[in-house]
Short mmCIF file of C-alpha atoms and ligand atoms in Angstrom, two decimals:
data_model
loop_
_atom_site.label_atom_id
_atom_site.label_comp_id
_atom_site.label_asym_id
_atom_site.label_seq_id
_atom_site.Cartn_x
_atom_site.Cartn_y
_atom_site.Cartn_z
CA MET A 1 -24.93 0.07 97.10
CA ASP A 2 -28.67 0.76 97.65
CA LEU A 3 -31.18 2.43 95.27
CA ALA A 4 -33.75 4.72 96.32
CA ARG A 5 -36.29 5.48 93.52
CA SER A 6 -38.76 7.53 95.50
CA VAL A 7 -38.71 10.32 98.04
CA ASN A 8 -40.07 7.82 100.76
CA GLU A 9 -37.52 5.15 100.04
CA MET A 10 -34.71 7.87 100.29
CA ARG A 11 -36.15 9.24 103.57
CA GLN A 12 -36.44 5.88 104.96
CA TRP A 13 -32.81 5.13 104.03
CA ARG A 14 -31.61 8.33 105.77
CA ARG A 15 -33.78 7.52 109.00
CA VAL A 16 -32.01 4.17 109.35
CA ALA A 17 -28.63 5.71 108.87
CA ARG A 18 -29.46 8.95 110.81
CA ARG A 19 -26.34 8.77 113.06
CA SER A 20 -23.74 8.66 110.46
CA PRO A 21 -22.33 11.80 108.65
CA LEU A 22 -23.57 11.76 105.10
CA ALA A 23 -22.04 13.30 102.02
CA LEU A 24 -24.32 14.16 99.03
CA PHE A 25 -23.15 14.67 95.45
CA PRO A 26 -26.07 16.00 93.20
CA THR A 27 -25.67 15.01 89.69
CA MET A 28 -27.90 14.76 86.58
CA GLY A 29 -26.41 11.44 85.51
CA ALA A 30 -24.50 10.70 82.26
CA LEU A 31 -21.68 10.41 84.68
CA HIS A 32 -18.04 10.72 83.57
CA GLU A 33 -14.52 11.03 85.34
CA GLY A 34 -15.33 14.62 86.55
CA HIS A 35 -18.22 13.12 88.50
CA PHE A 36 -16.21 10.04 89.83
CA SER A 37 -13.33 12.37 90.94
CA LEU A 38 -15.92 14.19 93.16
CA ALA A 39 -17.39 10.91 94.35
CA ARG A 40 -14.07 9.55 95.28
CA GLN A 41 -13.37 12.75 97.24
CA ALA A 42 -16.69 12.33 99.05
CA ARG A 43 -15.82 8.81 99.86
CA GLU A 44 -12.63 9.84 101.38
CA ASP A 45 -14.24 12.66 103.45
CA SER A 46 -17.31 10.89 104.79
CA GLU A 47 -18.64 7.82 106.55
CA LEU A 48 -21.64 7.57 103.91
CA VAL A 49 -21.93 8.71 100.39
CA ALA A 50 -25.06 9.46 98.53
CA VAL A 51 -25.33 10.36 94.85
CA SER A 52 -28.38 11.74 93.48
CA ILE A 53 -29.21 11.26 89.79
CA PHE A 54 -32.13 13.44 88.44
CA VAL A 55 -32.33 15.13 85.03
CA ASN A 56 -34.04 18.13 86.58
CA PRO A 57 -36.71 19.59 84.09
CA LEU A 58 -37.05 22.70 86.24
CA GLN A 59 -33.60 24.04 85.12
CA PHE A 60 -34.21 23.69 81.30
CA GLY A 61 -35.73 26.38 79.35
CA PRO A 62 -38.69 25.48 76.98
CA ALA A 63 -36.27 25.52 73.85
CA GLU A 64 -33.45 23.81 75.70
CA ASP A 65 -32.13 20.20 75.48
CA LEU A 66 -34.06 18.44 78.19
CA ALA A 67 -35.29 15.69 75.84
CA SER A 68 -31.93 14.99 74.26
CA TYR A 69 -30.01 15.24 77.64
CA PRO A 70 -28.10 11.99 78.00
CA ARG A 71 -29.71 9.51 80.29
CA ASP A 72 -28.59 5.83 81.15
CA LEU A 73 -29.31 4.87 84.84
CA ASP A 74 -28.16 1.26 84.63
CA ARG A 75 -24.74 2.31 83.09
CA ASP A 76 -24.40 5.12 85.85
CA LEU A 77 -25.16 2.70 88.58
CA GLU A 78 -22.60 0.16 87.32
CA LEU A 79 -20.03 2.89 87.19
CA LEU A 80 -20.74 4.23 90.64
CA GLU A 81 -20.91 0.71 92.32
CA PRO A 82 -16.93 0.27 92.58
CA LEU A 83 -16.49 3.76 93.93
CA GLY A 84 -18.10 2.74 97.24
CA VAL A 85 -21.19 5.11 97.03
CA ASP A 86 -23.57 3.87 99.73
CA VAL A 87 -26.96 4.84 98.16
CA VAL A 88 -28.06 6.49 94.87
CA PHE A 89 -31.06 8.53 95.07
CA ALA A 90 -32.76 8.60 91.60
CA PRO A 91 -36.34 9.78 92.00
CA GLN A 92 -38.92 9.68 89.17
CA PRO A 93 -40.04 13.16 87.80
CA ALA A 94 -43.73 12.51 88.77
CA ASP A 95 -42.62 12.02 92.35
CA PHE A 96 -39.96 14.56 92.56
CA THR A 97 -41.52 17.60 90.40
CA PRO A 98 -45.24 16.99 90.48
CA PRO A 99 -47.35 19.49 88.32
CA GLN A 100 -49.13 20.98 91.14
CA ARG A 101 -45.80 22.19 92.69
CA ARG A 102 -46.17 25.87 93.61
CA THR A 103 -43.04 26.59 95.51
CA THR A 104 -39.75 28.11 93.98
CA VAL A 105 -36.52 28.89 95.73
CA HIS A 106 -35.04 32.00 94.22
CA VAL A 107 -31.60 33.55 95.05
CA ALA A 108 -31.82 37.15 93.89
CA GLY A 109 -29.12 39.26 92.05
CA LEU A 110 -26.45 36.40 91.49
CA THR A 111 -28.78 34.57 89.22
CA ASP A 112 -29.79 37.25 86.78
CA ARG A 113 -26.37 37.60 84.95
CA LEU A 114 -24.18 35.19 82.85
CA GLU A 115 -25.98 31.91 82.76
CA GLY A 116 -29.12 33.21 84.29
CA ALA A 117 -29.21 36.05 81.55
CA SER A 118 -29.06 33.41 78.84
CA ARG A 119 -31.22 30.93 80.73
CA PRO A 120 -33.92 32.68 82.53
CA GLY A 121 -35.24 30.60 85.28
CA HIS A 122 -32.42 28.12 85.15
CA PHE A 123 -31.03 28.85 88.58
CA ASP A 124 -34.62 28.85 90.13
CA GLY A 125 -34.87 25.39 88.88
CA VAL A 126 -31.33 24.44 90.40
CA THR A 127 -32.02 25.98 93.78
CA THR A 128 -35.65 24.59 94.23
CA ILE A 129 -34.38 21.03 93.45
CA VAL A 130 -31.07 21.19 95.42
CA THR A 131 -33.18 22.52 98.44
CA LYS A 132 -35.59 19.52 98.02
CA LEU A 133 -32.55 17.02 97.79
CA PHE A 134 -31.02 18.71 100.98
CA SER A 135 -34.40 18.32 102.84
CA ILE A 136 -34.84 14.77 101.68
CA VAL A 137 -31.23 13.39 101.78
CA GLN A 138 -30.37 15.36 104.85
CA PRO A 139 -26.70 15.41 104.04
CA ASP A 140 -23.97 17.01 106.28
CA THR A 141 -21.89 17.98 103.26
CA ALA A 142 -22.62 18.53 99.75
CA TYR A 143 -20.11 18.40 96.76
CA PHE A 144 -20.27 20.90 93.96
CA SER A 145 -17.83 21.32 91.21
CA ARG A 146 -16.16 24.65 90.16
CA LYS A 147 -16.99 23.70 86.55
CA ASP A 148 -20.40 25.17 87.16
CA PHE A 149 -18.90 28.20 88.90
CA GLN A 150 -21.96 30.43 89.14
CA GLN A 151 -24.00 27.48 90.28
CA LEU A 152 -21.55 26.98 93.05
CA VAL A 153 -21.79 30.55 93.94
CA VAL A 154 -25.50 30.67 93.97
CA VAL A 155 -25.81 27.42 96.07
CA GLN A 156 -23.47 28.93 98.67
CA ALA A 157 -25.43 32.04 98.82
CA MET A 158 -28.67 29.91 99.29
CA VAL A 159 -27.19 27.80 102.04
CA ARG A 160 -25.87 30.96 103.85
CA ASP A 161 -29.08 32.87 103.57
CA LEU A 162 -31.53 29.91 104.68
CA ASP A 163 -28.98 28.75 107.26
CA LEU A 164 -29.37 25.38 105.74
CA PRO A 165 -27.30 22.68 107.86
CA VAL A 166 -25.20 21.63 104.96
CA ARG A 167 -21.58 22.33 104.42
CA ILE A 168 -20.88 23.08 100.55
CA VAL A 169 -17.39 21.46 99.60
CA GLU A 170 -16.10 23.19 96.42
CA CYS A 171 -14.35 20.76 94.06
CA ASP A 172 -11.82 21.23 91.29
CA PHE A 173 -12.95 19.97 88.01
CA VAL A 174 -11.35 17.52 85.40
CA ARG A 175 -10.13 18.32 81.97
CA ASP A 176 -9.57 16.00 79.18
CA HIS A 177 -6.06 15.29 78.17
CA ASP A 178 -6.35 18.06 75.55
CA GLY A 179 -7.82 20.63 78.03
CA LEU A 180 -11.61 20.28 77.31
CA ALA A 181 -13.66 20.51 80.49
CA LEU A 182 -15.51 17.27 81.11
CA SER A 183 -19.17 17.67 80.80
CA SER A 184 -22.17 15.19 80.14
CA ARG A 185 -23.07 17.31 76.99
CA ASN A 186 -19.56 16.56 75.46
CA ALA A 187 -21.32 13.30 74.46
CA ASN A 188 -23.40 15.19 71.89
CA LEU A 189 -20.36 16.80 70.12
CA SER A 190 -19.25 15.35 66.83
CA THR A 191 -15.64 14.55 65.99
CA GLN A 192 -15.14 17.78 64.36
CA GLU A 193 -17.19 19.70 67.02
CA ARG A 194 -15.23 18.23 69.91
CA ARG A 195 -12.03 19.68 68.12
CA ARG A 196 -13.73 23.08 67.74
CA ALA A 197 -14.71 22.92 71.40
CA LEU A 198 -11.09 23.18 72.50
CA ALA A 199 -11.37 26.91 71.65
CA LEU A 200 -13.05 27.49 75.04
CA SER A 201 -10.32 25.90 77.12
CA ALA A 202 -7.51 27.43 74.80
CA ALA A 203 -8.91 30.89 75.24
CA LEU A 204 -9.09 30.68 79.00
CA SER A 205 -5.73 29.14 79.34
CA ALA A 206 -4.45 32.09 77.19
CA ALA A 207 -6.19 34.45 79.65
CA VAL A 208 -4.71 33.03 82.70
CA THR A 209 -1.16 33.23 80.97
CA SER A 210 -1.64 36.84 79.88
CA TRP A 211 -3.46 38.03 83.01
CA ASP A 212 -1.93 41.34 84.27
CA GLY A 213 -4.98 42.62 86.41
CA ASP A 214 -6.57 44.50 83.37
CA ALA A 215 -10.12 42.97 83.29
CA ASP A 216 -11.20 44.88 80.12
CA VAL A 217 -8.15 43.84 78.29
CA ALA A 218 -8.68 40.12 79.43
CA ARG A 219 -12.41 40.15 78.39
CA ALA A 220 -11.51 41.50 74.97
CA ARG A 221 -8.82 38.85 74.56
CA LEU A 222 -11.45 36.27 75.46
CA VAL A 223 -13.90 37.58 73.03
CA GLU A 224 -11.34 37.88 70.29
CA ALA A 225 -9.94 34.42 70.68
CA LEU A 226 -13.36 32.68 70.77
CA ALA A 227 -14.54 34.76 67.62
CA ALA A 228 -11.42 33.17 65.76
CA GLY A 229 -12.53 29.86 66.81
CA PRO A 230 -14.28 28.28 63.55
CA GLY A 231 -17.69 26.69 64.46
CA VAL A 232 -17.91 28.56 67.86
CA GLU A 233 -20.62 31.00 68.57
CA LEU A 234 -19.82 32.86 71.65
CA ASP A 235 -22.84 33.59 74.05
CA TYR A 236 -20.84 35.58 76.62
CA ALA A 237 -17.24 36.00 77.92
CA GLU A 238 -16.99 37.85 81.28
CA ILE A 239 -14.21 38.66 83.56
CA ALA A 240 -16.06 38.88 87.04
CA ASP A 241 -15.60 39.18 90.90
CA PRO A 242 -15.55 35.59 92.18
CA ASP A 243 -17.84 36.27 95.11
CA THR A 244 -20.32 38.74 93.63
CA LEU A 245 -20.09 37.59 89.93
CA GLU A 246 -20.27 41.34 89.21
CA PRO A 247 -18.47 42.25 86.00
CA LEU A 248 -15.02 43.86 86.66
CA HIS A 249 -13.58 46.73 84.75
CA GLY A 250 -10.10 48.51 84.62
CA ILE A 251 -7.16 47.32 86.93
CA HIS A 252 -8.31 44.74 89.51
CA ARG A 253 -5.68 43.45 92.08
CA GLY A 254 -7.83 40.63 93.70
CA PRO A 255 -8.51 37.30 92.13
CA ALA A 256 -10.99 37.38 89.26
CA GLN A 257 -13.11 34.69 87.47
CA ALA A 258 -13.06 34.30 83.76
CA LEU A 259 -16.39 32.72 82.67
CA ILE A 260 -17.53 31.75 79.00
CA ALA A 261 -20.19 30.09 77.36
CA ALA A 262 -20.44 29.35 73.51
CA TRP A 263 -22.34 27.08 71.18
CA VAL A 264 -20.46 24.57 69.15
CA GLY A 265 -23.03 23.28 66.78
CA SER A 266 -26.23 22.63 68.77
CA THR A 267 -24.22 22.09 71.98
CA ARG A 268 -23.90 24.91 74.35
CA LEU A 269 -20.70 24.45 76.62
CA ILE A 270 -19.50 26.66 79.71
CA ASP A 271 -16.16 26.86 81.05
CA ASN A 272 -14.27 29.06 83.48
CA ALA A 273 -11.00 29.67 85.04
CA ARG A 274 -9.50 31.54 88.10
CA LEU A 275 -7.19 34.56 87.31
CA PRO A 276 -4.98 34.93 90.41
CA ALA A 277 -4.38 38.08 92.49
CA VAL A 278 -1.90 40.24 90.94
CA ALA A 279 0.94 41.51 92.95
CA SER A 280 0.57 45.49 93.19
CA ALA A 281 4.20 45.83 91.72
CA THR A 282 3.24 44.19 88.39
CA VAL A 283 -0.02 46.31 88.05
CA THR A 284 0.85 49.32 85.88
O1 PAF B 301 -24.91 20.46 88.35
C1 PAF B 301 -25.96 19.81 88.05
O2 PAF B 301 -25.74 18.49 87.69
C2 PAF B 301 -27.42 20.15 88.39
O3 PAF B 301 -27.44 21.50 88.15
C3 PAF B 301 -27.72 19.73 90.01
C4 PAF B 301 -26.86 20.47 90.83
C5 PAF B 301 -27.71 18.27 90.08
C6 PAF B 301 -29.18 20.30 90.24
O4 PAF B 301 -30.10 19.65 89.16
#
C-alpha cells in the first residue's frame, strides 16, 4: 500500500497508474467498520482502490469540533493495509487548503436545508474538497455512504451539473449490533451517552415500521420519540423527498427519506432511513 502525503505525490502516483480503473473512497479518517465495508466494496469492484484521509477544515464551522475530531493516521493505515487498498492520499492541510485559496464550489438549493441550515457553509467545504480530490486522484468511481444522505445527494448533483467524469457509487451503511449508526464521532460518546444515542436509530426504525404514507404524522412521531429520549436534544427531524430533499407534507405515495440530527451531550449525531413507497390501496 502506497502513501501519498502531498498533491504532487498523489498526481505522480495516478500518472503511473493512469491506464487502470481507480475507485476513490474519500474519508476524514478515524476509520471504523462502516468505512471498511465501503473499502471492501470498492476493492471488489475496481482494479485499483484509493482512500483519502483528510480532516477537512473547510466543512467545520467556527464553533464546531474540528480540534477534537478524532485523528490517528498510523492506526488508520494499519487498518487499511489488509483490505488491499492500493494508495492512501493523506495530504497536509497547508498543502491541500492553503490560506490564499479563493475558490469555492457551491451547490445551490440542496445545501441550504437540514444539515446546511444547522451548519452554514458545511456543504461548500465538502463540495470544494471533493472536487479537489476528484481533480487530483482522478478516480473513475467514488464511494459515498447513505449515512451522510444529504452529502450523497449534494455530491451527485455536483457531479451531474459539472459533468465530472466520476461515477458516484451509493453504499449502504453499517449499524452496530444495537442499531447505532457507525460514525467516527461515536468515539466521543461516554458509555451513558452511547446508550442515550440509541434513541436516534430507535425513532427511525419506529418511523419505518409505522410508515403509512402520511409525512406529517411520521415527522410528528419522530419528534415525539426523540423528545422522549433523555439526554437527547433534537436539532431537526424531517421527512423529505429523497431526490430534492424538500420537506414532504400530507400523504405521499413515493419513497421518502426520514432524516434526523440530535445532540447527545456535546456530540452531534445524524442518522436517516428510507421510508418505502406505499401501495395506493394502503393510503387512506
Ligand atoms: O464524509 C466525509 O467523511 C467527508 O465529508 C468527505 C466526503 C471526506 C469530504 O471531506
